[in-house]
Coordinates of N, CA and C in Angstrom, one line a residue:
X5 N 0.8 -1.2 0.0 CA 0.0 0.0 0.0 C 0.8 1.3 0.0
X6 N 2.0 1.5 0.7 CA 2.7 2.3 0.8 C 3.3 2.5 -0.8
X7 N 3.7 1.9 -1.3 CA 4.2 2.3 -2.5 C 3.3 2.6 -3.4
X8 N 1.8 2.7 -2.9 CA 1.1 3.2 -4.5 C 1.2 4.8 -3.7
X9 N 0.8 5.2 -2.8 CA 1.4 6.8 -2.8 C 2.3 7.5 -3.7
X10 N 3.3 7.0 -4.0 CA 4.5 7.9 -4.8 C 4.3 8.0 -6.3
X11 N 3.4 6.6 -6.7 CA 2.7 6.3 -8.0 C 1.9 7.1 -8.5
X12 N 0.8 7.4 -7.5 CA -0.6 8.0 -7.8 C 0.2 9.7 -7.6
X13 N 1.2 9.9 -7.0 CA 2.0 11.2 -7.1 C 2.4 11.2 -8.1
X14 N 2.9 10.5 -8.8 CA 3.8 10.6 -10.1 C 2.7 10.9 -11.0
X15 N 1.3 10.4 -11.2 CA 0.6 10.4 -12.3 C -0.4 11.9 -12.0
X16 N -0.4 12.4 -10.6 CA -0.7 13.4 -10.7 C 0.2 14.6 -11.3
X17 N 1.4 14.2 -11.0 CA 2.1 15.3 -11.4 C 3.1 15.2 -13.2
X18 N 2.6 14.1 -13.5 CA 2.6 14.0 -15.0 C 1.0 14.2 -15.6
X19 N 0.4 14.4 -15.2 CA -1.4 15.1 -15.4 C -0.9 16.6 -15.6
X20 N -0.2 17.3 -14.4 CA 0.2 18.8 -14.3 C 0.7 18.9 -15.5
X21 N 1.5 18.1 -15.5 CA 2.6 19.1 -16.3 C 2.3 18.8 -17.9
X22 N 1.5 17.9 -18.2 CA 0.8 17.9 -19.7 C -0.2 18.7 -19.9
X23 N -1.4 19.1 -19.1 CA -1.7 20.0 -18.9 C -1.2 21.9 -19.0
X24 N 0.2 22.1 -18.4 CA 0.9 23.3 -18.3 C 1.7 23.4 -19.9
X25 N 1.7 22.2 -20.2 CA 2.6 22.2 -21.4 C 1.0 22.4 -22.8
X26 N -0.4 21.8 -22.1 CA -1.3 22.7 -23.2 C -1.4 23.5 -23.5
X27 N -1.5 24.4 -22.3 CA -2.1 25.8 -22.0 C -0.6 26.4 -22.3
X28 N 0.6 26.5 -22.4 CA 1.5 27.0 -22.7 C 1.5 27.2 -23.9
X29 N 1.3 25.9 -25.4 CA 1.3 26.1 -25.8 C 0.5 26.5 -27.0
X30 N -1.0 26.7 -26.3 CA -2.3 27.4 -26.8 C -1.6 29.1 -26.9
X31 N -1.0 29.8 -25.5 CA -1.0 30.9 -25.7 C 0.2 31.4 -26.5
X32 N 1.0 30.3 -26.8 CA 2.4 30.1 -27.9 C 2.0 31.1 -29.0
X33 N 0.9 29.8 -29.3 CA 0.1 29.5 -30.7 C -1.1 31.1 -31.1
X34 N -1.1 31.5 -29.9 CA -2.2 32.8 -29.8 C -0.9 33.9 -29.9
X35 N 0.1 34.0 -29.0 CA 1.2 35.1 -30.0 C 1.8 35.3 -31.2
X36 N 2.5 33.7 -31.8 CA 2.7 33.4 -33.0 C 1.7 34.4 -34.0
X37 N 0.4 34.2 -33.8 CA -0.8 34.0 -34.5 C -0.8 35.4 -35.0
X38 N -0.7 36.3 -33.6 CA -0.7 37.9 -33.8 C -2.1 38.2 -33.2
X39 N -2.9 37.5 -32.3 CA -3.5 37.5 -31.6 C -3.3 38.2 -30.3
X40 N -2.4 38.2 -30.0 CA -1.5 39.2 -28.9 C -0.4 39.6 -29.2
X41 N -0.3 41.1 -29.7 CA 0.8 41.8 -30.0 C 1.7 41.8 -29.2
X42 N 3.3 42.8 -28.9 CA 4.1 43.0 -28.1 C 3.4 44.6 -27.5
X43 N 2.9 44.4 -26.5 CA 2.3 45.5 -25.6 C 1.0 45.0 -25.3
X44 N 0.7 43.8 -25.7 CA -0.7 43.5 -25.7 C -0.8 42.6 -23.8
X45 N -2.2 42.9 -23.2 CA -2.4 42.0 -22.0 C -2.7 40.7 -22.4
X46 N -2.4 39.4 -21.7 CA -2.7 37.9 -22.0 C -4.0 38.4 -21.0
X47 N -5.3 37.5 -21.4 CA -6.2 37.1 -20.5 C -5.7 37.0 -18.5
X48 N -6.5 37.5 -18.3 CA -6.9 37.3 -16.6 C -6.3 35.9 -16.2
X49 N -5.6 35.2 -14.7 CA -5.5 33.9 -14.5 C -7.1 33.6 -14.3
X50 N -8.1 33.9 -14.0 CA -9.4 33.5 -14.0 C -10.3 33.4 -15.2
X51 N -9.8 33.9 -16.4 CA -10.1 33.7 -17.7 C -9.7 32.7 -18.4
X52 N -8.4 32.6 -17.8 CA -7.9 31.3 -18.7 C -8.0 30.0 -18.1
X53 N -8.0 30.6 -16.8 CA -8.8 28.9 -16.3 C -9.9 28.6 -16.5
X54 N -10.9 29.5 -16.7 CA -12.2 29.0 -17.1 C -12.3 28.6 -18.8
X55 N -11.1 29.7 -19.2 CA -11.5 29.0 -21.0 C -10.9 27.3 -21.0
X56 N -9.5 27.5 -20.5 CA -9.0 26.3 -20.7 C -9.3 25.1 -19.6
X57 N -10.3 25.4 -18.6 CA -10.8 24.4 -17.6 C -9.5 23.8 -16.7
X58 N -8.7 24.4 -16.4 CA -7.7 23.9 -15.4 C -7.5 24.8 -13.8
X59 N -6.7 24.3 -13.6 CA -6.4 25.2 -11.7 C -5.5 26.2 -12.3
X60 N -5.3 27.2 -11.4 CA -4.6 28.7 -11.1 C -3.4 28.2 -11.2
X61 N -2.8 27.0 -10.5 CA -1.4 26.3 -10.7 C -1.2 25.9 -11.6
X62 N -2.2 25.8 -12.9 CA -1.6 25.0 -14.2 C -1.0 26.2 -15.4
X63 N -2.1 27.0 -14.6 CA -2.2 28.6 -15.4 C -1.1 29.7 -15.4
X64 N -0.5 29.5 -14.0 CA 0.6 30.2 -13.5 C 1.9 29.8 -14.4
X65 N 2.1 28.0 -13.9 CA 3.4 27.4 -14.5 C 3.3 28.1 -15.8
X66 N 2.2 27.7 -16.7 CA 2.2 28.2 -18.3 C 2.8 29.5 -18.2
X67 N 1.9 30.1 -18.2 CA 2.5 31.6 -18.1 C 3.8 32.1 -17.5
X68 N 4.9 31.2 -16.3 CA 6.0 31.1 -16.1 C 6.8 30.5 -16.8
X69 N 6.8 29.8 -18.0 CA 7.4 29.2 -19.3 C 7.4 30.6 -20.1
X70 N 6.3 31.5 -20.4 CA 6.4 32.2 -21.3 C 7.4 33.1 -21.2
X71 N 7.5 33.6 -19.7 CA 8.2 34.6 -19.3 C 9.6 34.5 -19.2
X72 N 10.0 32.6 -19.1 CA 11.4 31.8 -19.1 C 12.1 32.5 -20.6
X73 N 10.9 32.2 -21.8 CA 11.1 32.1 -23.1 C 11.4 33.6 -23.4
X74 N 11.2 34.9 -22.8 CA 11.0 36.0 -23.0 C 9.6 36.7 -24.1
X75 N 8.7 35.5 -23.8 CA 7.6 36.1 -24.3 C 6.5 37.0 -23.3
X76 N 7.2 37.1 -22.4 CA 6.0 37.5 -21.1 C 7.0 38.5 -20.8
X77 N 6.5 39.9 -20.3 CA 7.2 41.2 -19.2 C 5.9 41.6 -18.5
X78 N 5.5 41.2 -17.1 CA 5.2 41.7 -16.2 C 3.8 41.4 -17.2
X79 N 2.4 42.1 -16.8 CA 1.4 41.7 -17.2 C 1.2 41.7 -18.5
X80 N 2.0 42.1 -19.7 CA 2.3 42.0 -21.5 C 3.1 41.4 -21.9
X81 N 2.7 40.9 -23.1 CA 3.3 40.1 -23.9 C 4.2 40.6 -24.5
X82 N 6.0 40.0 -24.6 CA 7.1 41.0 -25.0 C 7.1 40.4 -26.2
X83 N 8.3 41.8 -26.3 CA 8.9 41.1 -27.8 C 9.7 39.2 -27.9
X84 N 9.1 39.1 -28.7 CA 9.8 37.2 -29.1 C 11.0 37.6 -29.1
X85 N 11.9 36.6 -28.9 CA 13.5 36.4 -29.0 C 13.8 36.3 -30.2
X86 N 13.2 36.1 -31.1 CA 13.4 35.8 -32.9 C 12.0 36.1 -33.4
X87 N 12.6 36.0 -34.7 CA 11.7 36.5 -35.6 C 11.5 35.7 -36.7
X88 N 10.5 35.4 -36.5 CA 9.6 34.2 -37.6 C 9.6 34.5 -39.0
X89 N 11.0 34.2 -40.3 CA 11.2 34.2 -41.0 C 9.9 34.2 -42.0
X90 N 9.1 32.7 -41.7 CA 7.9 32.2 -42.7 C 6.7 33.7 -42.3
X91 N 6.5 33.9 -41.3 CA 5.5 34.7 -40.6 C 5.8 36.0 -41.3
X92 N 7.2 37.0 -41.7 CA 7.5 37.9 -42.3 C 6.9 37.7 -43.7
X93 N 7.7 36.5 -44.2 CA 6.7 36.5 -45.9 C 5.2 37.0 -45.7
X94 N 4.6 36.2 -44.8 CA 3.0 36.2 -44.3 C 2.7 37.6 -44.7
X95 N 3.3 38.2 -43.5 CA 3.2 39.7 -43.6 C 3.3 40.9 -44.9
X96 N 4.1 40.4 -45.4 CA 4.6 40.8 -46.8 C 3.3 40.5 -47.8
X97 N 2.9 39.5 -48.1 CA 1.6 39.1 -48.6 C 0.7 39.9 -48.6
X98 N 0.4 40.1 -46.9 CA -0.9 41.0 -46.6 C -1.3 41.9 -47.1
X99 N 0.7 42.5 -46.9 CA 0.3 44.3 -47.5 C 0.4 44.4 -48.5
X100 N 0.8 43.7 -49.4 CA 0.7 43.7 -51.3 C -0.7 43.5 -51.2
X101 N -1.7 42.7 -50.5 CA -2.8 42.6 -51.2 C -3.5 43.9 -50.9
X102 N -3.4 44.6 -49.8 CA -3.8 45.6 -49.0 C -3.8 46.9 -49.6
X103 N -2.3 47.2 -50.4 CA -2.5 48.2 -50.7 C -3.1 48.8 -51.7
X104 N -3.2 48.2 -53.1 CA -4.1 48.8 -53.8 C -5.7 48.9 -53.5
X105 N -6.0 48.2 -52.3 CA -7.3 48.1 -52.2 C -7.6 49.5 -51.7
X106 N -6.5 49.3 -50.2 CA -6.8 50.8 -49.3 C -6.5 52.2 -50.4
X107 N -5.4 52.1 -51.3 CA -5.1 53.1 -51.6 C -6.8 53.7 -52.5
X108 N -7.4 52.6 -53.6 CA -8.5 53.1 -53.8 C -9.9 53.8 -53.1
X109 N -9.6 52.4 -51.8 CA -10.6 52.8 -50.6 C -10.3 54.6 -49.8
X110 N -9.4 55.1 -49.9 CA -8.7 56.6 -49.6 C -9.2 57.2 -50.1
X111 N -9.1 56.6 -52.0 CA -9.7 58.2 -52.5 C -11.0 57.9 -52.6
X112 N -11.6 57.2 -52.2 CA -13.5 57.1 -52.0 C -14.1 57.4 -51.0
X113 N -13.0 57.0 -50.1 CA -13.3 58.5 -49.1 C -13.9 59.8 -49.0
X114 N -12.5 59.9 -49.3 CA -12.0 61.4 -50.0 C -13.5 62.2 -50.6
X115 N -14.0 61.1 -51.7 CA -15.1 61.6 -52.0 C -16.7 61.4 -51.4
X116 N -16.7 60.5 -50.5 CA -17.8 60.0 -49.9 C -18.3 60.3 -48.6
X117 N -16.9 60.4 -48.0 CA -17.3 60.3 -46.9 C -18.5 61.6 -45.9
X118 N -18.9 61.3 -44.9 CA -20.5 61.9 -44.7 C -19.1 62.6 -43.4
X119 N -20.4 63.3 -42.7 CA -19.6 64.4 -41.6 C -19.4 63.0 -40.3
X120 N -20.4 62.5 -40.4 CA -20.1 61.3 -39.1 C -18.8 60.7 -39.0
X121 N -19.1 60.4 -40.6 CA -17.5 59.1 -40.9 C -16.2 60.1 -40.7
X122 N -16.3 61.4 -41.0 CA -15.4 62.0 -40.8 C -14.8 62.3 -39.5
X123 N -15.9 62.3 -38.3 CA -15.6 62.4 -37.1 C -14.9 61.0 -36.5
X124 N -15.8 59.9 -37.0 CA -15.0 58.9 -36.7 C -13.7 58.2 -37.0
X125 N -13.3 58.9 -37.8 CA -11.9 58.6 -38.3 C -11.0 59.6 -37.8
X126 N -11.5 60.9 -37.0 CA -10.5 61.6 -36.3 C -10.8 61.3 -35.0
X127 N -11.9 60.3 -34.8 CA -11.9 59.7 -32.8 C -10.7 59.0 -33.3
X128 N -10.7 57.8 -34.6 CA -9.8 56.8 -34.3 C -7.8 57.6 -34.6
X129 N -8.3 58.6 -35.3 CA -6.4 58.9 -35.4 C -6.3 59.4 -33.6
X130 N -7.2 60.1 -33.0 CA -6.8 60.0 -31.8 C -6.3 59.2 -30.7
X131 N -7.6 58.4 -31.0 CA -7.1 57.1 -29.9 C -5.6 56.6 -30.6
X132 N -5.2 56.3 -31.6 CA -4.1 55.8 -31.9 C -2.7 56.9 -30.7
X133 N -2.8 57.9 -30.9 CA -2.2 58.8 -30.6 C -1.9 58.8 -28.9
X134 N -3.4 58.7 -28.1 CA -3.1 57.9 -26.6 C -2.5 57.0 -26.6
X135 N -2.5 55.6 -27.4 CA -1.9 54.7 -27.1 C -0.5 54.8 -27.2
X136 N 0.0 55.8 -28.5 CA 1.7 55.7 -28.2 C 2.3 57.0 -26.7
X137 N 1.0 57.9 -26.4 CA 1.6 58.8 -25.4 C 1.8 58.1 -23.7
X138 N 0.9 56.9 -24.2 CA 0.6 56.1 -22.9 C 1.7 54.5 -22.8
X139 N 2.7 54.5 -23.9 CA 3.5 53.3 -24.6 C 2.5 52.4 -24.2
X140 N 1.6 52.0 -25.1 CA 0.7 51.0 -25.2 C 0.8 50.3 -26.8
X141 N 0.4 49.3 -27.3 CA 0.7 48.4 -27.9 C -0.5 49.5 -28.9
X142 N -0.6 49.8 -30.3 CA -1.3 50.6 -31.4 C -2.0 49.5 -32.5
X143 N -2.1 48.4 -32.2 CA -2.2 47.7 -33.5 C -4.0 47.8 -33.2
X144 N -4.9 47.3 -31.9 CA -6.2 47.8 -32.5 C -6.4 48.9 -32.7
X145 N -6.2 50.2 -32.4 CA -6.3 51.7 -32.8 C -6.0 51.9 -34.4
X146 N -4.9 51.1 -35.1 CA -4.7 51.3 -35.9 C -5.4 50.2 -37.0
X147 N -5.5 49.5 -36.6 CA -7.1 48.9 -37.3 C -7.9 49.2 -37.5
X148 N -8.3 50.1 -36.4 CA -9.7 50.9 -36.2 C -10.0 51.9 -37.0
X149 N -8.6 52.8 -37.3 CA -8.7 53.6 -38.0 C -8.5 53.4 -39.4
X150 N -8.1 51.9 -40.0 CA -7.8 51.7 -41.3 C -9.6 51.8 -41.9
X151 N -10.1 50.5 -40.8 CA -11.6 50.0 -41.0 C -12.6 51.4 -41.2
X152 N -12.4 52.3 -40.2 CA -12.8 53.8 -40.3 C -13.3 54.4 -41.7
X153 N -11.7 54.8 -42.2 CA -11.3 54.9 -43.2 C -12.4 54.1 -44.8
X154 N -12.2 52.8 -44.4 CA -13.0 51.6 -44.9 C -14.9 51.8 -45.6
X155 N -14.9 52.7 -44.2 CA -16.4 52.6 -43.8 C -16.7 53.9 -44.8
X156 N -15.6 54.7 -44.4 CA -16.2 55.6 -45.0 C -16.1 55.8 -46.2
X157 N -15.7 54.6 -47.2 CA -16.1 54.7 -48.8 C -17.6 54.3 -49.2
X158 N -18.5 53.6 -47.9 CA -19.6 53.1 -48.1 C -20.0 51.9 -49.0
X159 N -19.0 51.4 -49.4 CA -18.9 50.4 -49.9 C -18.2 48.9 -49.0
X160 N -19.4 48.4 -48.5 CA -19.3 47.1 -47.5 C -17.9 46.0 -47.9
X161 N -17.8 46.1 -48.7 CA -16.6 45.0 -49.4 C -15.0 45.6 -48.7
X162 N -14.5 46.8 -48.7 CA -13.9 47.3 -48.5 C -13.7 47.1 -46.6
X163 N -14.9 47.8 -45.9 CA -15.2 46.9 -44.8 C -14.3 45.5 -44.8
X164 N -15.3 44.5 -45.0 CA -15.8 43.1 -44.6 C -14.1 42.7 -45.2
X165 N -13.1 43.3 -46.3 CA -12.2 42.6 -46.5 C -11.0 42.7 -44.8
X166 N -11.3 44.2 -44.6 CA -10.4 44.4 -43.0 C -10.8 43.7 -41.9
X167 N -12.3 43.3 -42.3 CA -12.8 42.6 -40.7 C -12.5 41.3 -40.8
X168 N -12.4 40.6 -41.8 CA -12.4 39.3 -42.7 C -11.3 38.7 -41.5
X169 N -10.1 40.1 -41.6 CA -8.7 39.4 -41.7 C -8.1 40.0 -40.0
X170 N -8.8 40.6 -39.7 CA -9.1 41.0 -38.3 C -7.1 41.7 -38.2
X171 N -6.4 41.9 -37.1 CA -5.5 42.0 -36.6 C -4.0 41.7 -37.6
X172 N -4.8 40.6 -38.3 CA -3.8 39.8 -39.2 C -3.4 41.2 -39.5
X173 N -4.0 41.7 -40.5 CA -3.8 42.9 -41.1 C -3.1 44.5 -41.1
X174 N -2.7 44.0 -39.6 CA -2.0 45.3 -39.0 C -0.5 44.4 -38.5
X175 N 0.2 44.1 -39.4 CA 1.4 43.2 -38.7 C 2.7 43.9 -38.2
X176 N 1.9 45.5 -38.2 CA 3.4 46.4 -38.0 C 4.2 46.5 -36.5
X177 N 3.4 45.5 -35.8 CA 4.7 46.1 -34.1 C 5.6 44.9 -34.2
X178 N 5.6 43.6 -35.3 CA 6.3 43.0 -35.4 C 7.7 43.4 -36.2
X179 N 7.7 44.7 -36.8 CA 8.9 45.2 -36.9 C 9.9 45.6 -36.3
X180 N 9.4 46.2 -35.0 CA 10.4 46.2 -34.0 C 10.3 45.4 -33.0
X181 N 10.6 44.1 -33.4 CA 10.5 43.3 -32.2 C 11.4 43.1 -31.2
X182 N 12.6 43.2 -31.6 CA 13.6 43.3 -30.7 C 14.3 45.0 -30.6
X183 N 13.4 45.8 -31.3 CA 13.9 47.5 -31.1 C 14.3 47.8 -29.6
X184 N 14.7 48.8 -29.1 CA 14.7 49.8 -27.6 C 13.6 50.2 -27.7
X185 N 12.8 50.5 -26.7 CA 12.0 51.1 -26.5 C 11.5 52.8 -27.4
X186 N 12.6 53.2 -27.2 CA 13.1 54.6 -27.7 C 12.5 54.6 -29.6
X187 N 13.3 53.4 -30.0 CA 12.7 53.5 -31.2 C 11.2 52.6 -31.4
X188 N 10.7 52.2 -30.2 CA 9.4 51.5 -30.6 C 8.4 52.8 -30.6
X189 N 9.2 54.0 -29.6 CA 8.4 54.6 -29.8 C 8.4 55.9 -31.1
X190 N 9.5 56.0 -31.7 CA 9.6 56.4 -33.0 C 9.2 56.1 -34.2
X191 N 9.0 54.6 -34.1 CA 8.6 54.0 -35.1 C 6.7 54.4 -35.1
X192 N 6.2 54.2 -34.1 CA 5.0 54.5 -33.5 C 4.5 55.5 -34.1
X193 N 5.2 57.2 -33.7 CA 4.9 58.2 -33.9 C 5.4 58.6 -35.8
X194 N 6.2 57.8 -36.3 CA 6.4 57.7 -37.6 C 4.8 57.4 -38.7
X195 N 4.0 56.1 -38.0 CA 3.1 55.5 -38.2 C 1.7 56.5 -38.0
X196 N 1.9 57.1 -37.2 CA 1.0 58.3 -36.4 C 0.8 59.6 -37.3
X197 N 2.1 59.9 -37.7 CA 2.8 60.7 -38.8 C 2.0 60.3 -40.5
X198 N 2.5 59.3 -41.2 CA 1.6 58.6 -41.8 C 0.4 58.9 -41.8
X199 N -0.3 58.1 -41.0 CA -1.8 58.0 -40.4 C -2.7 59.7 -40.9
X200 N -1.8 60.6 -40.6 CA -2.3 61.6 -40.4 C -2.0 62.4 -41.5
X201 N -1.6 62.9 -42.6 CA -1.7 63.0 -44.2 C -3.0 62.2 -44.6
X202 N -3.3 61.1 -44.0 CA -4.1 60.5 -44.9 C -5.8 61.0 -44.5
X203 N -5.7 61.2 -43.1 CA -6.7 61.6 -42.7 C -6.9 62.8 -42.9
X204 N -5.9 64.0 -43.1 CA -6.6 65.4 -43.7 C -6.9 65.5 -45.0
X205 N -6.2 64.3 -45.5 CA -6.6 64.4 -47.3 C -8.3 64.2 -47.3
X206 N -8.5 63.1 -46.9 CA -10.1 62.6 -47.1 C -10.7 63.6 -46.3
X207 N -10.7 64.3 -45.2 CA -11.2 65.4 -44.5 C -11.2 67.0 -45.9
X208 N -10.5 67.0 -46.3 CA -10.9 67.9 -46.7 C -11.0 67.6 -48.4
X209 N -11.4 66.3 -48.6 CA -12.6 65.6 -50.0 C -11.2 65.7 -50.8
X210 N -10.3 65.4 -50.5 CA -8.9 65.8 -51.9 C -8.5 64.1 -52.0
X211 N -9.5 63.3 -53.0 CA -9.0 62.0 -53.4 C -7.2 61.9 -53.9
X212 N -7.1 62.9 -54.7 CA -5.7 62.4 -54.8 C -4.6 62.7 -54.2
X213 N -5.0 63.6 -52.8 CA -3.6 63.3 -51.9 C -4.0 62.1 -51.1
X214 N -5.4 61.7 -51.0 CA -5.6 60.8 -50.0 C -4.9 59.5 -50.4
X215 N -5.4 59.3 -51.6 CA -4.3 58.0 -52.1 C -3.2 58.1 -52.3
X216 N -2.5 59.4 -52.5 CA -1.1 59.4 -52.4 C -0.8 59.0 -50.7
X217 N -1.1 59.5 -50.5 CA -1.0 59.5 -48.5 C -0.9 57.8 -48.1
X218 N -1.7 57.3 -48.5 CA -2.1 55.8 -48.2 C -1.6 54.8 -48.7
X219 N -1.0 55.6 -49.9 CA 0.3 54.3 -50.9 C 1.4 55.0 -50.6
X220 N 1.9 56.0 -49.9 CA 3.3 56.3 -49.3 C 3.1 55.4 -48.1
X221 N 1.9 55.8 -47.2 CA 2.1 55.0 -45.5 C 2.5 53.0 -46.0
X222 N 1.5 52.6 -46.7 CA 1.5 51.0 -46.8 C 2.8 50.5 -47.6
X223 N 3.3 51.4 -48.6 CA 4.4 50.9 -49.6 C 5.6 51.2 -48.4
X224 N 5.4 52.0 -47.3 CA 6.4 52.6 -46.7 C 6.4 50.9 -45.7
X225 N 5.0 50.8 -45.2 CA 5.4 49.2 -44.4 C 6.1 48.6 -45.1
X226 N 6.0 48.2 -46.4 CA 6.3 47.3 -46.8 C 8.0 47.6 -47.4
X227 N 8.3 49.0 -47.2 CA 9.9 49.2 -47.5 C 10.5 48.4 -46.3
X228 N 9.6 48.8 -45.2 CA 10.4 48.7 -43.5 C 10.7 47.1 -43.6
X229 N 9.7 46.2 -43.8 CA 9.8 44.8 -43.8 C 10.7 44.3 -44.6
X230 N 11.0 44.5 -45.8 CA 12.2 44.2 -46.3 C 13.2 44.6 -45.9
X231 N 13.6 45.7 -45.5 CA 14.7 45.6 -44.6 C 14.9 44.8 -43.6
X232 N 13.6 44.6 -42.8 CA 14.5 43.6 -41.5 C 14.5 42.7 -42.2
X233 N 14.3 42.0 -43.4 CA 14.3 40.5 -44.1 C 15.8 40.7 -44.7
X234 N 16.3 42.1 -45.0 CA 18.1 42.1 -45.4 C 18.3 41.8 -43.6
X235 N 18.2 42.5 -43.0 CA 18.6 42.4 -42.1 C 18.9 40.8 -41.2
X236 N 18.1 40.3 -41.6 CA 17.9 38.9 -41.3 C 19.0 38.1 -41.6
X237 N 18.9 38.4 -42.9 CA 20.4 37.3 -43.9 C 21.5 38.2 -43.4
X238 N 21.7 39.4 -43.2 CA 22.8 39.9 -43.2 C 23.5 40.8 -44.2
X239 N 22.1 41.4 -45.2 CA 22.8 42.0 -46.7 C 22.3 43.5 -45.6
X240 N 23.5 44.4 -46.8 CA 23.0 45.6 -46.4 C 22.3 46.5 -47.4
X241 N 21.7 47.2 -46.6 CA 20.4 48.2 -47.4 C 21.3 49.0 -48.3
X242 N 20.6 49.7 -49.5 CA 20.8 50.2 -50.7 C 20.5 51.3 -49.9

């Protein structure tokens, strides 16, 4: 009898740790994803126990792996230690498909948009603007303001393609993933910079700076991304 004690301990604690090693790697699979940016909060320990049905101690260990890994700083998700070569293509993709759509969606703006949509698109260049005065993570602000934007060509397709693809579509804090702070927040206020040409073009009905505005900001992501992909191999920029 005495020896099944240490047994039924062993299988408890190989239960833990297959368990710690799920839920680890569910919220792996939810950063990877872009599901949680670098500045972004992971779920409550009471959220995640209830989505993933385990104890506060299965929840903890996970989330103490992430922070091992350097994917966790204090209650946000940090920058990853590397940088996901295949996941940069990904990215790259996005914004080829993206831009000629947004850049048309700009100048339809420009010409469509109603006094509402116009306000709403300077709530959302605002809120963007909190979030980098407050170093907070910009990627839904800046979704919000793409979709804005979106809405206000009145044409649902233009919408439904940014909601389609949700967050995917904003892949820019994965640029500086291993940046200083100093330049996360440069890069931020660059994007802010950006953001904001495009928004006084369609404010004041001028379709063709608005698409100029909108294929400088997107072609400009997609300069930055190729760089860190030289960067990567080790070639230097032109």
């Amino acid at each position: 009898m005495v020896t099944d004690v240490p047994e039924q301990q062993k299988q408890r604690s190989k239960s833990s740790g297959s368990l710690v090693t799920k839920v680890s790697l569910s919220l792996r699979n939810a950063i990877a994803s872009g599901q949680y940016g670098p500045g972004d909060r992971l779920p409550s320990e009471i959220e995640m126990t209830e989505a993933h049905g385990v104890s506060r101690t299965v929840v903890r260990e996970a989330v103490t792996a992430l922070r091992c890994d350097g994917l966790k700083r204090g209650k946000e998700v940090s920058s990853a230690p590397g940088v996901d070569r295949a996941r940069l293509s990904s990215d790259l993709e996005v914004l080829e498909i993206r831009t000629p759509l947004e850049i048309e969606a700009a100048g339809l703006a420009a010409l469509r948009r109603s006094p509402s949509q116009e306000e709403a698109i300077f709530d959302c260049h605002a809120r963007l603007l909190e979030c980098i005065e407050q170093n907070r993570s910009i990627r839904e602000a800046d979704l919000a303001l793409h979709i804005a934007v979106a809405t206000a060509t009145n044409n649902p397709l233009f919408t439904q393609f940014l909601e389609l693809h949700g967050q995917a579509v904003i892949p820019q804090s994965r640029v500086v993933s291993e940046a200083a702070e100093n330049d996360q927040t440069a890069y931020r206020r660059l994007i802010h910079k950006e953001h904001e040409a495009i928004v006084i073009a369609i404010s004041d009905r001028n379709e063709q700076d608005a698409k100029l505005a909108m294929q400088a900001h997107l072609r400009g992501s997609q300069n930055r991304y190729r760089d860190m992909m030289r960067d990567l191999r080790g070639i230097a920029h032109s």
